[in-house]
C-alpha cells in the first residue's frame, strides 16, 4: 500500500503535535516578613523617624539593597526622611473625617454617647490605624466606674485576630500585653455573638489562671463556686444576638485571607525608600558643592606677634591653603571654586519617585504639588479623581461598618440599663467630595434662574444645601419671591374680584 506525499506530511504534523507534557515542578517561595513585622514597618514609615527606620531595616535578616538597609551609619551620608507617608495618611483622614455629613439615629441618648466617646475623632483614629495596619476593630466595653455609657475604642490590626466562617464574622479577639515584675502575659478577649471570653497566656503560650495578673482582678466579673469560693468569670454572656466588636478594613489582603492590607504595602515601601535616597543624595551633593576658597600661603592673615593664622573675617572662614606663586611675573591671588550641581537631574528623579509614591493613592494637587503647569484642565481633573477614588473606598467601608457600631453601642447601653436590646436603624452619610465652591454654585444657579428652568425653592436648596436649616431656607424663598414680585396675595373677603 502506497501513501501519497500529502499523507506523509499529515502524519509528520500529527507526530509533531503529540507533545510530551511538562514534568511536575515545585516552586518554593520564602516569605520575608511575618504580618506583625510588616505592620511595624508601616508604623515606622508613618512615624517618620530616620533613626528608627535605619535601625529597623538594618536588622532585617535579608538585604534587598535598599537605601535604609545599606546607608552607612558613620554619619558620612545625611539620612533624610521625606515624611510623605504621614502626609498621605493625615490628608486622607482629614478629607474623610471632615466630610461626615449625617449620623442616624439622632436620639438624645446617642447625642450623649457621641459626646462621651467623641465619635468623629474616634472615626479619624480608626481611619489612620486601618490605613497603616491594614485592618483593626472597634471594641465596645463596659466600665461604669469610668462612664455610665459604653466605652468605645479602636484597636489596630497587630492586636486583633478576626475569625470568619464562609464569609460570616464569628468572633473578634483582642490581645493586650501585661507586665508583672519580670514576667510578660498576654490577655485574649474573645468577642463572640452574645458572649465575651477572657483567657490569659504566659510568654510560652501556655494558658494560666486569670489571678496571675492583679490588674485583671478588679476588672473581671466574679462568681461563687459550689464551695462558696469567689472566682473570676472567664466568660460573660449577655442578651442580644450581636457582637460587641466591629472589624474594619479598606483593602483586602491577598497574602492573609480575611485580613486587610496596609496602604504602604504593594510596593509603596520600596517607593518611599527610593524617594528618601534621592532626597538624601541631593542634600549630600549640595553639601559637597559648597563654595571653596583657595588662598596662597603668603596671603593668609597672621598674628604679627606669634605668626598664628587669624580669621579672615566673620564670613568666609572656610578656605584651602595652596602654595604661593614663585614666578617673577606670577601674582598670588585668591581663587573661588564651586562645583556644578545637576539640580535638574535631581529634581526630575525626585518628581518621578514622588509620582510613584502617590500613584493610585492621592493626586499631587491634593497635596498642593503643581506638577502639570502645561497640562489641560481636563487632565488635572482626571488626576484629582485618584483622590476621589481612594476617598470613596474608605467612605464605602465606613458607611457599611459604622452603622453596625452605632447599633452595637445602643444595644450595649440597653443591657447596661437592664433592658433587652432593641432594634435600631442607623446610618452614616458623607458629603460630596470636591463639590463646586460657592462662587461656581452661584454662577450655575444664576444661569438656571435666568433661563427659567429652576424654581426658587430648588435654587435655594442647591445654593445652601445642609448649611442652613429648613426654616431659614423657607424665609429666603419668601424673600426672593417678594423681591421678584412672584408673591400672590389671597383676596380679602368682600374685596374686588
Short mmCIF file of C-alpha atoms in Angstrom, two decimals:
data_model
loop_
_atom_site.label_atom_id
_atom_site.label_comp_id
_atom_site.label_asym_id
_atom_site.label_seq_id
_atom_site.Cartn_x
_atom_site.Cartn_y
_atom_site.Cartn_z
CA UNK A 1 0.00 0.00 0.00
CA UNK A 2 1.44 3.31 -1.04
CA UNK A 3 0.95 6.63 0.66
CA UNK A 4 0.96 9.88 -1.16
CA UNK A 5 3.05 12.89 -0.27
CA UNK A 6 0.08 14.62 1.45
CA UNK A 7 -0.45 11.64 3.76
CA UNK A 8 3.20 11.61 4.77
CA UNK A 9 3.15 15.33 5.58
CA UNK A 10 -0.05 14.89 7.60
CA UNK A 11 1.49 12.06 9.61
CA UNK A 12 4.60 14.13 10.31
CA UNK A 13 2.48 17.02 11.59
CA UNK A 14 0.44 14.63 13.75
CA UNK A 15 3.57 13.16 15.31
CA UNK A 16 4.86 16.68 15.96
CA UNK A 17 1.65 17.72 17.73
CA UNK A 18 1.80 14.77 20.13
CA UNK A 19 3.91 16.64 22.68
CA UNK A 20 5.11 15.19 25.95
CA UNK A 21 3.58 17.08 28.95
CA UNK A 22 5.93 19.07 31.17
CA UNK A 23 7.11 17.30 34.31
CA UNK A 24 5.60 18.32 37.64
CA UNK A 25 7.55 21.21 39.14
CA UNK A 26 7.65 22.61 42.65
CA UNK A 27 8.42 26.23 43.40
CA UNK A 28 9.17 27.27 46.99
CA UNK A 29 8.85 30.96 47.86
CA UNK A 30 10.04 32.02 51.29
CA UNK A 31 8.10 34.86 52.87
CA UNK A 32 10.47 37.58 54.01
CA UNK A 33 8.43 39.10 56.83
CA UNK A 34 5.55 37.94 59.00
CA UNK A 35 2.47 40.10 59.27
CA UNK A 36 3.44 41.62 62.62
CA UNK A 37 6.78 42.83 61.19
CA UNK A 38 5.00 44.28 58.15
CA UNK A 39 2.75 46.28 60.48
CA UNK A 40 5.80 47.55 62.40
CA UNK A 41 7.35 48.65 59.09
CA UNK A 42 4.19 50.56 58.12
CA UNK A 43 4.03 52.25 61.51
CA UNK A 44 7.67 53.32 61.27
CA UNK A 45 7.02 54.83 57.84
CA UNK A 46 4.17 56.81 59.37
CA UNK A 47 6.17 57.91 62.42
CA UNK A 48 8.90 59.17 60.09
CA UNK A 49 11.89 58.95 62.43
CA UNK A 50 15.00 58.47 60.29
CA UNK A 51 16.94 56.83 63.12
CA UNK A 52 14.16 54.28 63.72
CA UNK A 53 13.91 53.48 60.01
CA UNK A 54 17.63 52.84 59.78
CA UNK A 55 17.60 50.56 62.84
CA UNK A 56 14.62 48.58 61.56
CA UNK A 57 15.84 47.92 58.01
CA UNK A 58 19.39 47.07 59.10
CA UNK A 59 18.07 44.39 61.48
CA UNK A 60 16.09 42.55 58.82
CA UNK A 61 17.54 39.12 58.02
CA UNK A 62 17.52 39.82 54.28
CA UNK A 63 19.28 42.61 52.43
CA UNK A 64 17.46 44.00 49.40
CA UNK A 65 19.95 46.78 48.67
CA UNK A 66 17.51 49.49 49.74
CA UNK A 67 18.64 52.87 50.96
CA UNK A 68 17.79 52.45 54.64
CA UNK A 69 19.25 48.93 54.74
CA UNK A 70 22.61 49.86 53.21
CA UNK A 71 23.22 53.51 54.14
CA UNK A 72 26.36 53.83 56.32
CA UNK A 73 25.91 54.60 60.00
CA UNK A 74 29.12 56.61 60.43
CA UNK A 75 27.41 59.89 59.54
CA UNK A 76 29.15 60.27 56.18
CA UNK A 77 25.74 60.47 54.49
CA UNK A 78 23.00 62.63 55.92
CA UNK A 79 19.89 60.46 56.14
CA UNK A 80 16.66 62.36 55.41
CA UNK A 81 13.13 61.01 55.50
CA UNK A 82 10.63 62.73 53.23
CA UNK A 83 7.70 62.49 55.68
CA UNK A 84 5.36 61.68 52.79
CA UNK A 85 3.69 58.60 54.39
CA UNK A 86 2.40 60.65 57.32
CA UNK A 87 1.25 63.42 54.98
CA UNK A 88 -0.73 60.90 52.89
CA UNK A 89 -2.46 59.34 55.90
CA UNK A 90 -3.22 62.65 57.62
CA UNK A 91 -4.61 64.14 54.41
CA UNK A 92 -6.95 61.20 53.82
CA UNK A 93 -8.08 61.26 57.45
CA UNK A 94 -8.88 64.96 57.22
CA UNK A 95 -10.75 64.58 53.91
CA UNK A 96 -12.95 61.76 55.20
CA UNK A 97 -13.42 62.82 58.83
CA UNK A 98 -14.36 66.40 57.97
CA UNK A 99 -16.85 65.15 55.38
CA UNK A 100 -19.13 63.23 57.79
CA UNK A 101 -22.50 64.66 56.89
CA UNK A 102 -25.22 63.00 58.92
CA UNK A 103 -25.37 60.37 61.67
CA UNK A 104 -28.55 58.48 62.49
CA UNK A 105 -30.09 57.87 64.93
CA UNK A 106 -30.09 61.44 66.20
CA UNK A 107 -31.74 60.49 69.51
CA UNK A 108 -30.91 62.22 72.78
CA UNK A 109 -29.24 59.06 74.08
CA UNK A 110 -26.93 58.83 71.09
CA UNK A 111 -26.07 62.54 71.36
CA UNK A 112 -24.90 61.99 74.93
CA UNK A 113 -22.92 58.89 73.96
CA UNK A 114 -21.47 60.75 70.97
CA UNK A 115 -20.14 63.50 73.22
CA UNK A 116 -18.66 60.96 75.63
CA UNK A 117 -16.83 58.84 73.07
CA UNK A 118 -16.06 61.75 70.69
CA UNK A 119 -17.36 59.79 67.72
CA UNK A 120 -15.85 61.88 64.90
CA UNK A 121 -12.33 61.83 66.34
CA UNK A 122 -12.73 58.11 67.08
CA UNK A 123 -13.54 57.55 63.40
CA UNK A 124 -10.49 59.60 62.43
CA UNK A 125 -8.21 57.43 64.57
CA UNK A 126 -9.80 54.30 63.13
CA UNK A 127 -9.16 55.51 59.57
CA UNK A 128 -5.50 56.26 60.30
CA UNK A 129 -4.84 52.95 62.09
CA UNK A 130 -6.64 50.94 59.42
CA UNK A 131 -4.73 52.59 56.57
CA UNK A 132 -1.44 51.95 58.40
CA UNK A 133 -2.04 48.47 59.86
CA UNK A 134 -4.35 47.16 57.15
CA UNK A 135 -7.29 46.49 59.45
CA UNK A 136 -8.46 46.65 63.06
CA UNK A 137 -11.66 46.55 65.07
CA UNK A 138 -13.86 48.75 67.23
CA UNK A 139 -14.10 47.38 70.76
CA UNK A 140 -17.15 48.07 72.91
CA UNK A 141 -16.65 47.60 76.65
CA UNK A 142 -18.44 48.47 79.87
CA UNK A 143 -16.90 50.07 82.95
CA UNK A 144 -19.43 52.13 84.90
CA UNK A 145 -16.71 53.37 87.22
CA UNK A 146 -15.38 55.33 84.23
CA UNK A 147 -18.52 56.13 82.24
CA UNK A 148 -22.27 55.46 82.53
CA UNK A 149 -22.24 54.81 78.79
CA UNK A 150 -20.49 52.13 76.70
CA UNK A 151 -16.79 52.74 76.12
CA UNK A 152 -15.64 52.53 72.50
CA UNK A 153 -12.04 52.30 71.35
CA UNK A 154 -10.28 51.21 68.18
CA UNK A 155 -7.60 48.52 68.29
CA UNK A 156 -5.03 48.19 65.49
CA UNK A 157 -4.56 45.07 63.40
CA UNK A 158 -1.48 43.81 65.25
CA UNK A 159 -3.54 43.22 68.41
CA UNK A 160 -6.63 41.80 66.72
CA UNK A 161 -7.50 38.33 65.44
CA UNK A 162 -10.64 38.02 63.31
CA UNK A 163 -12.41 34.69 62.74
CA UNK A 164 -14.68 34.12 59.75
CA UNK A 165 -16.70 31.12 58.63
CA UNK A 166 -17.87 31.06 55.00
CA UNK A 167 -17.52 34.84 54.88
CA UNK A 168 -19.54 35.44 58.07
CA UNK A 169 -17.97 37.06 61.13
CA UNK A 170 -17.70 34.59 64.03
CA UNK A 171 -15.57 36.38 66.62
CA UNK A 172 -13.01 39.11 67.20
CA UNK A 173 -10.15 38.52 69.66
CA UNK A 174 -8.36 41.48 71.23
CA UNK A 175 -4.84 41.00 72.61
CA UNK A 176 -3.39 43.03 75.48
CA UNK A 177 0.10 42.75 76.96
CA UNK A 178 0.58 42.93 80.75
CA UNK A 179 3.91 43.15 82.61
CA UNK A 180 4.04 41.72 86.12
CA UNK A 181 7.52 42.24 87.54
CA UNK A 182 9.80 40.44 85.08
CA UNK A 183 7.06 38.27 83.56
CA UNK A 184 5.09 39.11 80.39
CA UNK A 185 1.50 37.96 79.96
CA UNK A 186 -0.94 38.27 77.07
CA UNK A 187 -4.69 38.54 77.62
CA UNK A 188 -7.03 37.34 74.87
CA UNK A 189 -10.56 38.76 74.96
CA UNK A 190 -12.72 36.85 72.51
CA UNK A 191 -15.84 38.78 71.47
CA UNK A 192 -18.49 36.50 70.01
CA UNK A 193 -22.23 36.74 69.46
CA UNK A 194 -23.73 37.13 72.92
CA UNK A 195 -20.56 36.47 74.92
CA UNK A 196 -17.09 37.68 75.88
CA UNK A 197 -14.47 35.10 76.82
CA UNK A 198 -11.18 36.02 78.52
CA UNK A 199 -8.04 33.87 78.61
CA UNK A 200 -4.54 34.56 79.90
CA UNK A 201 -1.30 33.18 78.41
CA UNK A 202 2.29 33.37 79.55
CA UNK A 203 5.33 34.06 77.38
CA UNK A 204 5.48 30.37 76.36
CA UNK A 205 1.93 30.41 75.04
CA UNK A 206 0.50 28.29 77.86
CA UNK A 207 -2.86 29.24 79.36
CA UNK A 208 -2.72 30.18 83.04
CA UNK A 209 -5.15 31.41 85.71
CA UNK A 210 -6.52 34.93 85.42
CA UNK A 211 -5.46 35.62 89.03
CA UNK A 212 -1.84 35.81 87.83
CA UNK A 213 -2.34 39.41 86.69
CA UNK A 214 -3.51 41.66 89.55
CA UNK A 215 -4.80 44.29 87.11
CA UNK A 216 -7.41 41.81 85.86
CA UNK A 217 -8.77 41.04 89.31
CA UNK A 218 -10.55 44.40 89.67
CA UNK A 219 -11.84 44.42 86.10
CA UNK A 220 -13.17 40.88 85.77
CA UNK A 221 -16.67 39.88 86.98
CA UNK A 222 -16.81 37.24 89.69
CA UNK A 223 -18.94 34.29 90.71
CA UNK A 224 -19.09 31.82 93.62
CA UNK A 225 -18.41 28.12 93.01
CA UNK A 226 -20.17 25.20 94.70
CA UNK A 227 -17.90 25.60 97.74
CA UNK A 228 -18.66 29.29 98.11
CA UNK A 229 -15.23 30.37 96.91
CA UNK A 230 -15.09 33.56 94.86
CA UNK A 231 -13.66 33.10 91.37
CA UNK A 232 -13.16 35.23 88.29
CA UNK A 233 -15.65 34.63 85.47
CA UNK A 234 -13.71 33.81 82.30
CA UNK A 235 -16.89 34.11 80.18
CA UNK A 236 -19.66 36.72 80.21
CA UNK A 237 -22.95 36.09 78.42
CA UNK A 238 -25.28 38.96 77.54
CA UNK A 239 -28.70 39.19 75.85
CA UNK A 240 -28.93 40.06 72.19
CA UNK A 241 -27.69 38.44 69.01
CA UNK A 242 -24.84 40.87 68.32
CA UNK A 243 -21.08 41.12 68.79
CA UNK A 244 -19.62 43.94 70.87
CA UNK A 245 -16.91 44.44 68.25
CA UNK A 246 -16.90 45.67 64.65
CA UNK A 247 -13.89 44.91 62.39
CA UNK A 248 -12.82 47.45 59.79
CA UNK A 249 -10.69 47.19 56.65
CA UNK A 250 -10.47 49.12 53.39
CA UNK A 251 -8.45 46.82 51.12
CA UNK A 252 -8.41 43.01 51.07
CA UNK A 253 -5.11 41.22 51.54
CA UNK A 254 -4.16 38.51 49.04
CA UNK A 255 -1.47 37.20 51.37
CA UNK A 256 -3.61 36.84 54.52
CA UNK A 257 -7.20 35.74 53.69
CA UNK A 258 -9.85 37.64 55.59
CA UNK A 259 -7.47 40.40 56.66
CA UNK A 260 -6.77 43.85 55.28
CA UNK A 261 -3.69 45.27 53.62
CA UNK A 262 -1.85 48.44 54.56
CA UNK A 263 -1.75 51.43 52.25
CA UNK A 264 2.06 51.23 52.45
CA UNK A 265 2.23 47.67 51.13
CA UNK A 266 2.10 46.54 47.49
CA UNK A 267 5.45 48.10 46.65
CA UNK A 268 4.93 51.53 48.22
CA UNK A 269 7.57 50.81 50.87
CA UNK A 270 10.21 50.50 48.15
CA UNK A 271 8.98 53.76 46.59
CA UNK A 272 9.34 55.61 49.89
CA UNK A 273 12.83 54.14 50.29
CA UNK A 274 13.82 55.36 46.81
CA UNK A 275 12.41 58.83 47.47
CA UNK A 276 14.40 59.13 50.70
CA UNK A 277 17.55 58.07 48.84
CA UNK A 278 17.08 60.74 46.16
CA UNK A 279 16.47 63.47 48.74
CA UNK A 280 19.47 62.40 50.84
CA UNK A 281 21.77 62.29 47.80
CA UNK A 282 20.50 65.68 46.68
CA UNK A 283 21.26 67.30 50.02
CA UNK A 284 24.62 65.50 50.18
CA UNK A 285 25.50 66.90 46.74
CA UNK A 286 24.58 70.40 47.90
CA UNK A 287 26.79 69.99 50.95
CA UNK A 288 29.70 68.72 48.82
CA UNK A 289 29.14 71.53 46.31
CA UNK A 290 29.80 74.38 48.69
CA UNK A 291 31.98 77.27 47.56
CA UNK A 292 35.67 76.63 48.26
CA UNK A 293 38.30 79.39 48.58
CA UNK A 294 41.90 78.68 47.62
CA UNK A 295 44.24 81.24 49.32
CA UNK A 296 48.02 81.34 48.76
CA UNK A 297 50.01 80.89 51.94
CA UNK A 298 51.63 84.35 51.66
CA UNK A 299 48.17 86.00 51.66
CA UNK A 300 46.80 84.33 54.78
CA UNK A 301 46.38 86.88 57.58
CA UNK A 302 48.60 86.06 60.52
CA UNK A 303 49.19 87.37 64.01
CA UNK A 304 52.26 89.66 63.92
CA UNK A 305 53.32 88.58 67.40
CA UNK A 306 53.36 84.79 67.07
CA UNK A 307 52.60 84.16 63.39
CA UNK A 308 49.41 82.19 64.08
CA UNK A 309 46.67 82.14 61.44
CA UNK A 310 43.87 84.64 62.05
CA UNK A 311 40.27 84.56 60.92
CA UNK A 312 39.72 86.16 57.54
CA UNK A 313 36.53 87.85 58.72
CA UNK A 314 33.21 86.94 60.27
CA UNK A 315 32.29 85.25 57.00
CA UNK A 316 34.36 83.19 54.62
CA UNK A 317 36.30 81.36 57.29
CA UNK A 318 36.48 78.22 55.17
CA UNK A 319 39.46 78.17 52.82
CA UNK A 320 42.16 75.88 51.46
CA UNK A 321 45.83 76.85 51.62
CA UNK A 322 47.82 76.46 48.38
CA UNK A 323 51.46 77.06 47.59
CA UNK A 324 52.45 80.66 46.87
CA UNK A 325 53.39 81.69 43.34
CA UNK A 326 57.18 81.70 42.88
CA UNK A 327 57.49 83.18 39.39
CA UNK A 328 58.61 86.78 38.81
CA UNK A 329 55.51 87.72 36.88
CA UNK A 330 53.09 85.42 38.70
CA UNK A 331 50.96 87.12 41.32
CA UNK A 332 49.31 85.39 44.23
CA UNK A 333 45.54 85.56 44.08
CA UNK A 334 42.54 84.10 45.89
CA UNK A 335 40.52 81.67 43.78
CA UNK A 336 36.89 80.78 44.47
CA UNK A 337 35.62 77.48 43.04
CA UNK A 338 32.13 75.96 43.25
CA UNK A 339 31.35 72.53 41.75
CA UNK A 340 28.45 72.30 39.32
CA UNK A 341 25.41 70.56 40.80
CA UNK A 342 22.97 68.88 38.41
CA UNK A 343 19.87 70.33 40.03
CA UNK A 344 17.66 69.44 37.07
CA UNK A 345 18.62 65.76 37.20
CA UNK A 346 17.98 65.58 40.95
CA UNK A 347 14.66 67.38 40.55
CA UNK A 348 13.49 65.01 37.81
CA UNK A 349 14.46 61.99 39.91
CA UNK A 350 12.66 63.46 42.89
CA UNK A 351 9.45 64.11 40.93
CA UNK A 352 9.48 60.62 39.38
CA UNK A 353 9.89 58.95 42.77
CA UNK A 354 7.20 61.22 44.22
CA UNK A 355 4.77 60.22 41.49
CA UNK A 356 5.47 56.54 42.15
CA UNK A 357 4.69 57.03 45.84
CA UNK A 358 1.40 58.83 45.13
CA UNK A 359 0.31 56.70 42.19
CA UNK A 360 -3.07 55.15 42.83
CA UNK A 361 -3.48 56.87 46.23
CA UNK A 362 -3.53 60.65 46.01
CA UNK A 363 -3.37 63.31 43.36
CA UNK A 364 -0.39 65.68 43.67
CA UNK A 365 -2.88 68.56 43.50
CA UNK A 366 -4.46 67.30 46.73
CA UNK A 367 -1.13 67.91 48.50
CA UNK A 368 -0.66 71.28 46.81
CA UNK A 369 2.01 69.99 44.42
CA UNK A 370 1.87 71.55 40.95
CA UNK A 371 3.48 69.13 38.52
CA UNK A 372 1.46 69.91 35.41
CA UNK A 373 1.53 73.62 34.69
CA UNK A 374 1.28 72.93 30.98
CA UNK A 375 -1.47 70.32 31.27
CA UNK A 376 -5.06 70.97 30.39
CA UNK A 377 -7.83 71.42 32.94
CA UNK A 378 -9.31 68.04 31.96
CA UNK A 379 -6.03 66.28 32.74
CA UNK A 380 -5.88 67.99 36.13
CA UNK A 381 -9.43 66.88 36.92
CA UNK A 382 -8.62 63.28 35.94
CA UNK A 383 -5.69 63.29 38.36
CA UNK A 384 -7.95 64.72 41.04
CA UNK A 385 -10.21 61.69 40.56
CA UNK A 386 -7.46 59.50 42.08
CA UNK A 387 -8.03 61.13 45.46
CA UNK A 388 -11.77 60.76 45.00
CA UNK A 389 -11.44 57.04 44.29
CA UNK A 390 -9.37 56.47 47.44
CA UNK A 391 -11.78 58.57 49.46
CA UNK A 392 -14.77 56.64 48.11
CA UNK A 393 -13.14 53.33 49.01
CA UNK A 394 -12.76 54.50 52.61
CA UNK A 395 -16.24 56.01 52.91
CA UNK A 396 -17.88 52.92 51.37
CA UNK A 397 -16.38 50.73 54.10
CA UNK A 398 -17.30 53.23 56.82
CA UNK A 399 -20.90 53.55 55.60
CA UNK A 400 -21.18 49.79 55.98
CA UNK A 401 -19.44 49.28 59.34
CA UNK A 402 -20.20 52.45 61.34
CA UNK A 403 -23.97 51.76 61.49
CA UNK A 404 -23.13 48.35 62.99
CA UNK A 405 -21.00 50.13 65.59
CA UNK A 406 -23.81 52.56 66.48
CA UNK A 407 -26.30 49.69 66.78
CA UNK A 408 -23.88 47.73 68.99
CA UNK A 409 -23.33 50.74 71.26
CA UNK A 410 -27.05 51.36 71.70
CA UNK A 411 -27.75 47.66 72.36
CA UNK A 412 -24.96 47.59 74.93
CA UNK A 413 -26.47 50.65 76.60
CA UNK A 414 -29.79 48.79 76.83
CA UNK A 415 -28.02 45.89 78.55
CA UNK A 416 -26.39 48.31 80.97
CA UNK A 417 -29.83 49.67 81.87
CA UNK A 418 -31.25 46.17 82.38
CA UNK A 419 -33.37 46.25 79.20
CA UNK A 420 -33.42 43.71 76.41
CA UNK A 421 -31.52 45.18 73.41
CA UNK A 422 -33.85 46.86 70.97
CA UNK A 423 -33.69 47.04 67.19
CA UNK A 424 -32.10 50.26 65.93
CA UNK A 425 -31.86 51.68 62.42
CA UNK A 426 -28.58 53.55 61.99
CA UNK A 427 -26.82 55.20 59.07
CA UNK A 428 -23.79 57.39 58.45
CA UNK A 429 -23.56 59.51 55.31
CA UNK A 430 -20.74 61.56 53.84
CA UNK A 431 -20.88 64.74 51.80
CA UNK A 432 -19.83 65.08 48.20
CA UNK A 433 -16.08 65.29 47.75
CA UNK A 434 -14.67 68.12 45.62
CA UNK A 435 -18.08 69.74 45.28
CA UNK A 436 -18.07 73.08 43.42
CA UNK A 437 -17.33 76.08 45.59
CA UNK A 438 -19.86 78.77 46.44
CA UNK A 439 -18.92 81.08 43.56
CA UNK A 440 -19.40 78.31 41.00
CA UNK A 441 -22.74 77.36 42.52
CA UNK A 442 -23.93 80.96 42.40
CA UNK A 443 -22.97 81.18 38.74
CA UNK A 444 -24.70 77.90 37.85
CA UNK A 445 -27.86 78.63 39.82
CA UNK A 446 -27.96 82.18 38.45
CA UNK A 447 -27.91 80.93 34.85
CA UNK A 448 -30.63 78.39 35.61
CA UNK A 449 -32.76 81.14 37.16
CA UNK A 450 -32.25 83.44 34.19
CA UNK A 451 -33.39 80.72 31.78
CA UNK A 452 -36.37 79.92 33.98
CA UNK A 453 -35.54 76.19 34.27
CA UNK A 454 -35.29 76.05 38.06
CA UNK A 455 -37.79 77.02 40.73
CA UNK A 456 -36.92 79.39 43.55
CA UNK A 457 -37.16 76.56 46.09
CA UNK A 458 -34.73 74.43 44.09
CA UNK A 459 -32.37 77.39 43.66
CA UNK A 460 -32.17 77.96 47.42
CA UNK A 461 -31.71 74.23 48.09
CA UNK A 462 -28.92 73.87 45.53
CA UNK A 463 -27.18 77.01 46.75
CA UNK A 464 -27.24 76.40 50.51
CA UNK A 465 -27.86 72.65 50.91
CA UNK A 466 -27.41 71.44 54.50
CA UNK A 467 -25.56 74.57 55.62
CA UNK A 468 -28.91 76.23 56.50
CA UNK A 469 -31.96 74.81 58.27
CA UNK A 470 -35.39 74.46 56.67
CA UNK A 471 -36.85 77.49 58.48
CA UNK A 472 -34.10 79.76 57.18
CA UNK A 473 -34.49 78.43 53.63
CA UNK A 474 -38.25 78.98 53.69
CA UNK A 475 -37.71 82.60 54.72
CA UNK A 476 -35.12 83.00 51.95
CA UNK A 477 -37.55 81.64 49.35
CA UNK A 478 -40.23 84.06 50.54
CA UNK A 479 -37.80 86.98 50.37
CA UNK A 480 -36.69 86.18 46.83
CA UNK A 481 -40.26 85.78 45.61
CA UNK A 482 -41.27 89.06 47.20
CA UNK A 483 -38.40 90.94 45.57
CA UNK A 484 -39.22 89.44 42.19
CA UNK A 485 -42.93 90.13 42.60
CA UNK A 486 -43.83 86.45 42.48
CA UNK A 487 -45.86 86.51 45.71
CA UNK A 488 -49.63 86.34 45.03
CA UNK A 489 -51.75 87.70 47.86
CA UNK A 490 -55.04 86.00 48.61
CA UNK A 491 -58.19 88.17 48.00
CA UNK A 492 -59.76 89.50 51.19
CA UNK A 493 -63.50 88.84 51.91
CA UNK A 494 -65.70 91.43 50.19
CA UNK A 495 -62.84 92.72 48.15
CA UNK A 496 -62.71 93.31 44.42
CA UNK A 497 -62.69 90.29 42.21
#
